Coordinates of C-alpha atoms in Angstrom, one line a residue:
Chain A
M1 CA -5.6 -31.9 -24.9
L2 CA -4.6 -33.4 -21.6
K3 CA -2.9 -36.7 -21.0
V4 CA -2.2 -37.7 -17.4
S5 CA -0.3 -41.0 -17.2
G6 CA 0.3 -43.0 -14.1
I7 CA 0.8 -40.3 -11.6
Y8 CA 1.5 -41.0 -8.0
K9 CA 1.8 -38.6 -5.1
T10 CA 2.5 -39.3 -1.5
F11 CA 2.6 -36.5 1.1
N12 CA 4.8 -36.5 4.2
K13 CA 6.6 -39.6 3.0
G14 CA 8.3 -41.6 5.8
T15 CA 6.5 -39.9 8.6
V16 CA 3.4 -41.0 10.7
N17 CA 1.4 -38.5 8.6
E18 CA 2.2 -40.3 5.3
K19 CA -0.7 -39.9 3.0
R20 CA -0.9 -41.5 -0.4
A21 CA -3.0 -38.9 -2.2
L22 CA -2.7 -40.2 -5.8
N23 CA -2.3 -43.8 -6.5
G24 CA -1.7 -44.2 -10.2
V25 CA -4.1 -41.9 -12.1
D26 CA -4.5 -42.1 -15.9
L27 CA -6.8 -39.6 -17.6
E28 CA -7.0 -38.4 -21.2
L29 CA -9.2 -35.4 -22.2
K30 CA -10.0 -34.6 -25.8
E31 CA -10.4 -31.0 -26.9
G32 CA -13.7 -29.7 -25.7
D33 CA -14.2 -32.3 -23.1
F34 CA -15.9 -31.1 -19.9
V35 CA -15.4 -33.6 -17.1
T36 CA -16.9 -33.3 -13.7
I37 CA -15.1 -35.0 -10.8
I38 CA -16.7 -36.4 -7.7
G39 CA -15.4 -38.4 -4.8
G40 CA -15.4 -38.5 -1.0
N41 CA -13.1 -36.5 1.3
G42 CA -9.5 -37.3 0.7
A43 CA -10.2 -39.1 -2.6
G44 CA -7.4 -37.1 -4.3
K45 CA -9.6 -34.8 -6.4
S46 CA -7.8 -31.6 -5.5
T47 CA -4.4 -33.3 -5.5
L48 CA -5.1 -34.3 -9.1
L49 CA -5.9 -30.7 -10.1
N50 CA -3.0 -29.3 -8.1
S51 CA -0.6 -31.8 -9.8
I52 CA -1.7 -30.7 -13.1
C53 CA -1.1 -27.0 -12.1
G54 CA 2.3 -27.8 -10.7
V55 CA 1.6 -26.7 -7.1
F56 CA 3.9 -29.6 -6.2
P57 CA 5.9 -32.1 -8.3
V58 CA 4.4 -35.6 -8.7
D59 CA 6.4 -38.6 -7.5
R60 CA 6.0 -40.6 -10.7
G61 CA 4.1 -40.4 -14.0
S62 CA 3.8 -37.7 -16.6
I63 CA 1.4 -34.8 -17.5
V64 CA 1.1 -33.6 -21.0
I65 CA -1.0 -30.6 -22.0
D66 CA -1.7 -30.0 -25.7
G67 CA 1.5 -31.9 -26.7
T68 CA 3.8 -30.2 -24.1
D69 CA 5.2 -32.3 -21.4
V70 CA 4.8 -30.1 -18.3
T71 CA 5.7 -32.6 -15.7
R72 CA 8.8 -30.8 -14.7
L73 CA 7.7 -27.2 -15.4
P74 CA 7.2 -24.8 -12.4
E75 CA 3.8 -23.7 -11.6
H76 CA 4.1 -20.2 -13.1
K77 CA 5.3 -21.6 -16.4
R78 CA 2.4 -24.0 -16.7
A79 CA 0.0 -21.2 -16.1
K80 CA 0.0 -20.1 -19.7
F81 CA -2.0 -23.3 -20.5
L82 CA -4.3 -23.2 -17.5
G83 CA -7.2 -21.2 -16.2
R84 CA -7.9 -21.8 -12.6
V85 CA -10.7 -21.1 -10.1
F86 CA -10.1 -22.1 -6.4
Q87 CA -12.5 -23.1 -3.8
D88 CA -11.7 -20.1 -1.6
P89 CA -13.2 -17.0 -3.3
M90 CA -10.4 -14.9 -1.8
M91 CA -7.6 -17.0 -3.5
G92 CA -8.1 -16.1 -7.1
T93 CA -7.8 -12.4 -7.0
A94 CA -5.5 -9.8 -5.5
A95 CA -7.6 -8.0 -2.9
D96 CA -5.5 -4.8 -2.7
M97 CA -5.6 -4.2 -6.4
W98 CA -8.4 -2.8 -8.6
I99 CA -10.7 -4.9 -10.7
E100 CA -9.1 -3.7 -13.9
E101 CA -5.6 -4.3 -12.5
N102 CA -6.6 -7.9 -11.6
M103 CA -7.9 -8.3 -15.1
S104 CA -4.8 -6.9 -16.7
L105 CA -2.8 -9.4 -14.7
A106 CA -4.9 -12.3 -16.0
Y107 CA -4.9 -10.8 -19.5
R108 CA -1.1 -11.3 -19.6
R109 CA -1.1 -14.8 -18.4
G110 CA 1.6 -16.7 -20.3
K111 CA 3.0 -13.5 -21.8
R112 CA 6.2 -11.6 -21.1
R113 CA 5.7 -8.8 -18.6
G114 CA 7.9 -5.8 -19.4
L115 CA 8.0 -2.1 -18.9
K116 CA 5.0 -1.3 -21.0
W117 CA 2.1 0.4 -19.4
A118 CA 0.0 -2.3 -17.7
I119 CA -3.5 -1.2 -18.9
T120 CA -4.2 0.5 -22.2
G121 CA -7.4 2.4 -23.0
K122 CA -8.4 -0.2 -25.5
E123 CA -8.0 -3.0 -22.9
R124 CA -10.2 -1.1 -20.5
S125 CA -13.2 -1.1 -22.8
Y126 CA -12.6 -4.8 -23.5
Y127 CA -12.6 -5.5 -19.7
R128 CA -15.8 -3.4 -19.4
Y129 CA -17.4 -5.5 -22.1
M130 CA -16.2 -8.8 -20.5
L131 CA -17.5 -7.7 -17.0
S132 CA -20.9 -6.9 -18.4
Q133 CA -21.2 -10.5 -19.4
L134 CA -21.3 -11.4 -15.7
G135 CA -24.4 -9.4 -15.2
L136 CA -23.2 -8.2 -11.8
G137 CA -22.8 -4.5 -12.6
L138 CA -19.0 -4.8 -12.1
E139 CA -18.5 -3.1 -15.5
N140 CA -19.0 0.2 -13.8
R141 CA -16.5 -0.5 -11.0
L142 CA -13.3 -1.0 -12.9
S143 CA -11.3 1.0 -10.3
S144 CA -12.9 -0.6 -7.2
K145 CA -10.6 -2.6 -5.0
V146 CA -11.3 -6.3 -5.4
G147 CA -11.2 -6.6 -1.6
L148 CA -14.5 -4.7 -1.5
L149 CA -16.4 -7.2 -3.5
S150 CA -18.5 -10.0 -2.1
G151 CA -17.3 -13.7 -2.2
G152 CA -19.7 -14.4 -5.2
Q153 CA -18.5 -11.4 -7.1
R154 CA -14.9 -12.2 -6.5
Q155 CA -15.5 -15.8 -7.7
A156 CA -17.3 -14.6 -10.8
L157 CA -14.4 -12.3 -11.5
T158 CA -11.8 -15.1 -11.0
L159 CA -13.7 -17.2 -13.4
L160 CA -13.7 -14.4 -16.0
M161 CA -10.0 -13.9 -15.4
A162 CA -9.4 -17.6 -15.9
V163 CA -11.2 -17.7 -19.3
M164 CA -10.3 -14.2 -20.6
Q165 CA -7.0 -15.5 -22.1
K166 CA -8.4 -18.7 -23.6
P167 CA -6.8 -21.6 -21.5
K168 CA -6.0 -25.0 -22.9
L169 CA -7.6 -26.4 -19.9
L170 CA -9.9 -24.8 -17.3
L171 CA -9.7 -26.2 -13.8
L172 CA -12.5 -25.5 -11.3
D173 CA -11.7 -26.8 -7.8
E174 CA -15.1 -26.9 -6.0
H175 CA -15.4 -23.2 -7.0
T176 CA -18.9 -22.8 -5.9
A177 CA -18.6 -24.7 -2.5
A178 CA -18.0 -21.6 -0.4
L179 CA -20.9 -19.6 -1.9
D180 CA -24.5 -19.4 -0.8
P181 CA -26.8 -21.5 -3.0
K182 CA -28.1 -18.7 -5.2
T183 CA -24.7 -17.2 -5.8
A184 CA -23.3 -20.8 -6.4
E185 CA -25.9 -21.2 -9.1
T186 CA -25.1 -17.9 -10.8
V187 CA -21.4 -18.8 -10.8
L188 CA -22.0 -22.3 -12.1
N189 CA -24.2 -21.1 -14.9
L190 CA -21.6 -18.5 -15.8
S191 CA -19.0 -21.4 -15.9
E192 CA -21.2 -23.4 -18.1
K193 CA -21.7 -20.4 -20.4
F194 CA -18.0 -19.6 -20.8
I195 CA -17.1 -23.3 -21.3
T196 CA -19.8 -23.8 -24.0
E197 CA -19.3 -20.5 -25.8
G198 CA -15.5 -20.7 -25.7
K199 CA -15.5 -24.5 -26.5
L200 CA -13.1 -24.9 -23.6
T201 CA -11.7 -28.1 -22.3
A202 CA -12.5 -28.2 -18.5
M203 CA -12.4 -30.2 -15.3
M204 CA -14.7 -29.4 -12.4
I205 CA -14.6 -30.8 -9.0
T206 CA -17.9 -30.7 -7.2
H207 CA -19.4 -32.2 -4.2
N208 CA -22.8 -31.8 -5.6
M209 CA -23.7 -35.0 -7.5
K210 CA -26.7 -33.3 -9.3
D211 CA -24.4 -30.7 -10.6
A212 CA -21.9 -33.4 -11.6
I213 CA -24.5 -35.1 -13.7
A214 CA -26.1 -31.9 -15.1
H215 CA -22.9 -30.4 -16.4
G216 CA -20.2 -31.6 -18.8
N217 CA -20.0 -34.5 -21.2
R218 CA -17.9 -36.8 -18.9
L219 CA -17.9 -37.7 -15.2
I220 CA -15.2 -39.4 -13.2
M221 CA -15.4 -40.7 -9.6
M222 CA -12.3 -40.9 -7.5
H223 CA -11.5 -42.9 -4.4
E224 CA -8.3 -43.4 -2.4
G225 CA -6.2 -41.7 -5.1
R226 CA -7.6 -43.6 -8.1
I227 CA -10.3 -43.1 -10.7
I228 CA -12.7 -45.8 -9.9
Y229 CA -15.5 -45.0 -12.3
S230 CA -15.7 -43.1 -15.6
V231 CA -18.6 -42.4 -17.7
E232 CA -19.5 -40.2 -20.7
G233 CA -22.0 -39.3 -23.3
D234 CA -25.6 -40.6 -23.2
E235 CA -24.8 -43.0 -20.4
K236 CA -23.7 -40.1 -18.3
K237 CA -26.8 -38.1 -19.1
A238 CA -29.0 -40.9 -18.0
L239 CA -27.4 -41.2 -14.5
T240 CA -29.2 -40.4 -11.3
V241 CA -27.7 -39.5 -7.9
D242 CA -28.9 -42.9 -6.6
D243 CA -27.0 -44.6 -9.5
L244 CA -23.9 -42.9 -8.5
L245 CA -24.2 -43.7 -4.8
K246 CA -24.8 -47.3 -5.6
K247 CA -21.9 -47.4 -8.1
F248 CA -19.6 -46.0 -5.4
A249 CA -20.7 -48.6 -2.8
D250 CA -20.3 -51.4 -5.4
I251 CA -16.8 -50.5 -6.5
S252 CA -15.3 -49.2 -3.3
G253 CA -17.2 -51.5 -0.9
E254 CA -17.8 -48.4 1.3
E255 CA -20.6 -45.9 1.8
F256 CA -20.0 -42.6 0.1
A257 CA -18.3 -40.6 2.8
N258 CA -19.0 -37.0 2.0
D259 CA -21.8 -35.4 4.1
R260 CA -22.0 -32.4 1.8
A261 CA -22.7 -34.6 -1.2
L262 CA -25.5 -36.4 0.6
L263 CA -27.1 -33.3 2.0
N264 CA -27.4 -31.8 -1.5
Chain B
M1 CA 10.6 27.8 21.7
L2 CA 13.0 29.8 19.6
G3 CA 15.6 27.0 19.9
F4 CA 13.1 24.6 18.6
L5 CA 12.2 26.7 15.7
V6 CA 15.9 27.1 14.9
S7 CA 16.3 23.4 14.9
M8 CA 13.3 22.9 12.5
P9 CA 15.2 23.1 9.2
G10 CA 17.7 20.5 10.3
A11 CA 14.9 18.2 11.3
V12 CA 13.1 18.6 8.0
A13 CA 16.3 18.0 6.0
Q14 CA 17.1 14.8 8.0
G15 CA 13.4 13.8 7.8
I16 CA 13.5 14.0 4.0
I17 CA 16.6 11.9 3.8
W18 CA 15.1 9.3 6.0
G19 CA 11.9 9.7 4.2
I20 CA 13.7 8.5 1.0
M21 CA 14.9 5.5 3.1
A22 CA 11.3 5.0 4.1
I23 CA 10.2 4.7 0.5
G24 CA 12.6 1.7 0.3
V25 CA 11.0 0.2 3.4
Y26 CA 7.5 0.9 1.9
L27 CA 8.4 -1.3 -1.1
T28 CA 9.2 -4.3 0.9
F29 CA 7.0 -3.9 3.9
R30 CA 3.8 -2.7 2.1
I31 CA 4.1 -4.0 -1.4
L32 CA 6.0 -7.3 -1.0
D33 CA 4.6 -7.8 2.5
V34 CA 8.1 -8.7 3.8
A35 CA 9.9 -7.0 6.7
D36 CA 13.4 -6.7 5.3
L37 CA 16.1 -6.1 7.9
T38 CA 18.8 -5.9 5.3
V39 CA 18.3 -2.1 5.3
D40 CA 20.1 -1.7 8.6
G41 CA 23.3 -2.8 6.7
S42 CA 22.6 -1.4 3.2
M43 CA 22.1 2.1 4.6
A44 CA 25.6 2.1 5.9
T45 CA 26.8 0.4 2.7
G46 CA 25.4 3.4 0.8
G47 CA 27.1 5.9 3.0
A48 CA 30.4 4.0 3.0
T49 CA 30.4 3.6 -0.7
M50 CA 29.7 7.2 -1.2
V51 CA 32.5 8.4 0.9
V52 CA 35.1 6.0 -0.5
C53 CA 34.2 6.8 -4.1
M54 CA 34.6 10.5 -3.5
M55 CA 37.8 10.0 -1.7
N56 CA 39.0 8.2 -4.9
G57 CA 38.2 11.3 -6.9
M58 CA 34.8 10.5 -8.3
N59 CA 32.1 13.2 -8.6
A60 CA 29.1 13.1 -6.3
G61 CA 26.7 11.9 -9.0
A62 CA 28.7 8.9 -10.1
A63 CA 29.5 8.1 -6.4
M64 CA 25.7 8.0 -5.7
L65 CA 25.1 5.8 -8.6
I66 CA 27.7 3.3 -7.3
A67 CA 26.2 3.6 -3.8
F68 CA 22.8 2.7 -5.3
A69 CA 24.3 -0.3 -7.1
A70 CA 26.0 -1.5 -3.9
G71 CA 22.6 -1.4 -2.1
C72 CA 21.0 -3.3 -5.0
A73 CA 23.7 -6.0 -4.6
A74 CA 22.9 -6.3 -0.9
G75 CA 19.2 -6.7 -1.8
L76 CA 20.1 -9.4 -4.3
V77 CA 21.9 -11.4 -1.7
T78 CA 18.9 -11.3 0.7
G79 CA 16.6 -12.2 -2.3
V80 CA 18.7 -15.2 -3.2
F81 CA 18.8 -16.3 0.5
H82 CA 15.1 -16.0 0.7
T83 CA 14.0 -17.6 -2.6
K84 CA 16.8 -20.0 -3.5
F85 CA 17.9 -21.1 -0.1
G86 CA 14.4 -21.2 1.3
I87 CA 15.3 -19.0 4.3
P88 CA 12.4 -17.0 5.8
A89 CA 12.6 -13.3 4.7
I90 CA 13.3 -11.8 8.1
L91 CA 16.2 -14.2 8.7
S92 CA 17.6 -13.7 5.2
G93 CA 17.7 -10.0 6.0
I94 CA 19.4 -10.5 9.3
L95 CA 22.1 -12.7 7.6
T96 CA 22.8 -10.1 4.9
Q97 CA 22.8 -7.4 7.5
L98 CA 25.6 -9.3 9.4
I99 CA 27.5 -9.9 6.2
L100 CA 27.3 -6.2 5.4
Y101 CA 28.8 -5.3 8.7
S102 CA 32.1 -6.9 7.5
V103 CA 31.6 -5.7 3.9
N104 CA 31.1 -2.1 5.1
L105 CA 34.3 -2.3 7.2
R106 CA 36.2 -3.5 4.1
I107 CA 34.7 -0.7 2.0
M108 CA 36.0 1.8 4.6
S109 CA 39.4 0.0 4.8
Q110 CA 38.6 -1.3 8.3
S111 CA 37.9 2.0 9.8
A112 CA 34.6 2.5 11.6
N113 CA 34.2 6.1 10.6
L114 CA 35.4 8.1 7.5
P115 CA 35.0 11.9 7.2
L116 CA 33.7 13.5 4.1
S117 CA 34.2 17.2 4.5
V118 CA 32.2 19.7 2.5
D119 CA 35.3 21.9 2.5
K120 CA 37.4 19.3 0.6
Y121 CA 34.8 17.8 -1.7
H122 CA 32.0 19.1 -3.9
L123 CA 29.0 17.6 -2.2
L124 CA 25.4 17.8 -3.3
L125 CA 24.2 18.7 0.1
S126 CA 25.4 19.4 3.7
L127 CA 24.1 20.4 7.0
R128 CA 26.1 23.6 6.7
N129 CA 23.5 24.8 4.1
L130 CA 20.1 23.6 5.3
P131 CA 17.9 25.3 2.7
M132 CA 20.1 23.7 0.0
A133 CA 20.0 20.3 1.8
I134 CA 16.2 20.5 2.0
L135 CA 16.0 21.5 -1.7
V136 CA 18.3 18.7 -2.9
G137 CA 16.6 16.1 -0.7
G138 CA 13.2 17.2 -1.9
I139 CA 14.3 16.9 -5.6
F140 CA 15.6 13.5 -5.0
A141 CA 12.4 12.4 -3.3
V142 CA 10.2 13.8 -6.1
V143 CA 12.2 12.2 -8.9
L144 CA 12.3 8.9 -7.1
I145 CA 8.6 8.9 -6.4
A146 CA 7.9 9.8 -10.1
L147 CA 10.1 6.9 -11.2
L148 CA 8.5 4.5 -8.9
Y149 CA 5.0 5.7 -9.9
W150 CA 5.9 4.9 -13.4
F151 CA 7.4 1.6 -12.6
F152 CA 4.4 0.3 -10.6
G153 CA 2.1 1.3 -13.4
T154 CA 3.9 -1.1 -15.8
E155 CA 3.2 -4.7 -16.4
M156 CA 6.3 -5.7 -14.3
G157 CA 5.2 -3.4 -11.5
H158 CA 1.7 -4.8 -11.5
S159 CA 3.1 -8.3 -11.2
L160 CA 5.3 -7.2 -8.3
R161 CA 2.2 -5.9 -6.5
A162 CA 0.3 -9.1 -7.2
T163 CA 3.2 -11.1 -5.8
G164 CA 3.0 -9.2 -2.5
C165 CA -0.7 -9.3 -2.4
N166 CA -1.6 -12.9 -3.3
Q167 CA 1.2 -15.3 -4.2
R168 CA -1.1 -18.2 -5.3
M169 CA -3.0 -15.9 -7.6
A170 CA 0.2 -14.5 -9.0
K171 CA 1.5 -17.9 -9.8
A172 CA -1.8 -19.0 -11.3
N173 CA -1.5 -16.1 -13.6
G174 CA 2.0 -17.0 -14.7
I175 CA 4.0 -14.7 -12.6
N176 CA 7.4 -15.8 -11.3
T177 CA 7.0 -14.8 -7.7
D178 CA 10.6 -15.6 -6.8
T179 CA 12.0 -13.3 -9.4
N180 CA 9.6 -10.6 -8.4
K181 CA 10.6 -10.9 -4.7
I182 CA 14.3 -10.5 -5.7
I183 CA 13.5 -7.5 -7.9
G184 CA 11.6 -5.9 -5.0
L185 CA 14.4 -6.5 -2.5
V186 CA 17.1 -5.2 -5.0
L187 CA 15.1 -2.0 -5.7
S188 CA 14.3 -1.4 -2.0
N189 CA 17.9 -1.8 -0.8
G190 CA 19.2 0.4 -3.7
I191 CA 16.9 3.2 -2.6
V192 CA 18.0 2.7 1.0
A193 CA 21.7 2.9 0.0
L194 CA 20.9 6.0 -1.9
S195 CA 19.4 7.5 1.2
G196 CA 22.6 6.4 3.1
A197 CA 24.7 8.2 0.4
L198 CA 22.7 11.4 0.9
L199 CA 23.0 11.1 4.7
S200 CA 26.8 10.7 4.6
Q201 CA 27.0 13.9 2.6
Y202 CA 24.6 15.7 4.9
Q203 CA 26.4 14.8 8.1
G204 CA 29.9 14.9 6.5
F205 CA 30.9 11.4 7.4
A206 CA 30.1 7.7 7.0
D207 CA 29.9 5.5 10.1
I208 CA 29.6 1.7 10.4
N209 CA 26.6 2.2 12.7
M210 CA 24.8 4.8 10.7
G211 CA 22.1 2.3 9.7
R212 CA 21.6 0.7 13.1
G213 CA 17.8 0.6 13.7
A214 CA 17.1 2.0 10.3
I215 CA 14.3 -0.4 9.7
V216 CA 12.6 0.9 12.8
I217 CA 12.9 4.5 11.6
G218 CA 11.7 3.5 8.1
L219 CA 8.7 1.7 9.5
A220 CA 7.9 4.6 11.8
A221 CA 7.9 7.0 8.8
V222 CA 5.7 4.6 6.8
I223 CA 3.2 4.2 9.7
I224 CA 3.2 7.8 10.7
G225 CA 2.5 8.7 7.1
E226 CA -0.3 6.2 6.8
V227 CA -1.9 7.2 10.1
L228 CA -1.9 10.9 9.5
L229 CA -2.4 11.0 5.7
G230 CA -3.8 7.6 4.8
K231 CA -7.4 8.8 4.7
I232 CA -6.6 11.5 2.1
F233 CA -3.7 10.0 0.2
K234 CA -5.1 7.0 -1.7
N235 CA -3.1 7.2 -4.9
F236 CA 0.2 5.2 -5.0
A237 CA 2.4 8.3 -5.5
L238 CA 0.6 10.1 -2.7
K239 CA 1.2 7.1 -0.4
L240 CA 5.0 7.3 -1.1
I241 CA 4.8 11.1 -0.5
A242 CA 3.1 10.2 2.8
S243 CA 6.1 8.1 3.8
V244 CA 8.5 11.0 3.2
F245 CA 6.2 13.2 5.3
G246 CA 6.2 10.5 7.9
G247 CA 10.0 10.8 7.9
I248 CA 9.9 14.5 8.4
I249 CA 7.3 14.4 11.1
Y250 CA 9.3 11.6 12.9
Y251 CA 12.4 13.9 12.9
I252 CA 10.3 16.9 14.1
V253 CA 8.9 14.8 17.0
I254 CA 12.4 13.5 17.8
T255 CA 13.7 17.0 18.0
L256 CA 10.8 18.0 20.2
V257 CA 11.3 15.1 22.7
L258 CA 15.0 15.7 22.8
R259 CA 14.4 19.4 23.6
A260 CA 11.9 18.3 26.2
G261 CA 14.7 16.4 28.0
L262 CA 14.7 12.9 26.6
N263 CA 18.1 11.3 27.0
A264 CA 19.6 10.9 23.5
N265 CA 20.7 7.4 24.4
D266 CA 17.1 6.4 25.1
L267 CA 16.1 7.6 21.6
K268 CA 16.2 4.1 20.0
M269 CA 14.0 2.6 22.7
F270 CA 11.6 5.5 22.3
S271 CA 11.4 5.0 18.5
A272 CA 11.0 1.2 18.8
L273 CA 8.2 1.5 21.3
V274 CA 6.3 4.1 19.2
V275 CA 6.5 1.7 16.2
A276 CA 5.4 -1.2 18.3
V277 CA 2.3 0.7 19.5
F278 CA 1.4 1.9 16.1
L279 CA 1.8 -1.6 14.6
G280 CA -0.4 -2.9 17.5
I281 CA -3.3 -0.5 16.9
P282 CA -4.8 -2.3 13.9
Y283 CA -4.5 -5.6 15.7
W284 CA -6.2 -4.3 18.9
R285 CA -8.9 -2.7 16.8
H286 CA -9.6 -6.0 15.2
K287 CA -9.7 -7.8 18.6
L288 CA -12.0 -5.2 19.9
A289 CA -14.4 -5.5 16.9
E290 CA -14.4 -9.3 17.4
K291 CA -15.3 -9.0 21.0
R292 CA -18.2 -6.7 20.2
T293 CA -19.4 -9.2 17.5
V294 CA -19.3 -12.0 20.0
K295 CA -21.3 -10.0 22.6
G296 CA -23.8 -9.0 19.9
A297 CA -24.3 -12.6 18.9
G298 CA -24.8 -13.6 22.6
A299 CA -27.5 -10.9 23.2

């Protein structure tokens, strides 16, 4: 479903702020794979996801989604393959627009947008049904401005919008990190539900090692722009947080430098 | 007092024409979240095109259509500067505005002022017949608002709104934000040129300087409309109507202060300061709220 081959990315090349963010990443996902990604600050986790989305072009390498080489496609054209949820809950929705308007935007991801009416009555009842699955009572607030919702509600809505038009690949970039623990759990459980029920292929960055172990069928660890450890199946299920920390120290020769990961 | 009342209809007619211009400003300033300075030039482009087309024997309707198209072209230039040259929106607008100064002179065969007498041509409106001018301006405003209300309810209109509201979200949902910005700028400047075409008929001439400071008047109309009617007018069409009302109120206030003895030459300064204050109010409110929160936390 996804084939990332030898991608490199350096930011601010030739300046004192030069930062080699991706240093030869290879990754292949089969349909239905759900991979969790962990790694310290600046390991290149978000850069990897953003490269796949086309937020910026990569320096070298190729990215193929479901048989289509997207390496040179602009971000908005890749969007038809991708569902995305950002770390910042404000980022994934348009605050000044209504819930149903946001949903209608997401419902047309990857489709031509013409001069047809943006929301039909039939769609509206579909949106209501989808919203009811969140269990947040949003189904009765179709014409509320999204800006009036809480961070957790907005993130849940963004998640719904990301999966509503089934994506080839769902990308979750620390999407629960900015939420309080209880809300984070709700959103994470919803993510799990949508991924399982929709048989989605997904990548999830998390700073929480327990979550990384508990969710998905694969786990990769990144360090200094490379994937340094990859595990799947039963071996992954058997992992503990201590195993991961030890693995990290063994392979990288450093302590795991992410306070949030340790505090969890 | 009587003098003021007598000057009311003129203020209303001019207010409606500038209110239509304010609708154009609303599209860029509020929906695309861009302050587009092209309008200072495209207003005059609309007026100049109107007059020249009529001088060449066209009827008023066709002339207005061409004026609209000319404004669209101006918006296209700004849009291309902004999205394809990577120039910040404000600077793109300033560049096009300067280009338009030369272009407008060319349209008017290098004269800074061209007359368009209602005695010689069949015009849609003129200050000689104020009730008619108000009626025609009003019809234009209503039809325009209806069309925009429809457009912004379509898929394309929605994607335009999303572009102005949250670009990252728009891109993530497959929206070409560059194209949308161009469409918005084209539409906005087309409307501004249309208002310029109406104004040249109303006043009976086109002038190279007729759009100078137009952005400020447009912003003033938008902001006055929001401050006075924002609490009641929530619907999109009503918000556009509020901008037209803002234009009318602006011209009534201008008429008042001129009657009260303000020097006409100080008018632009007065307008700009009013806009600055109104733009500042939300910022100050925010600052004040922040200060209170900090105090509350300290206690």
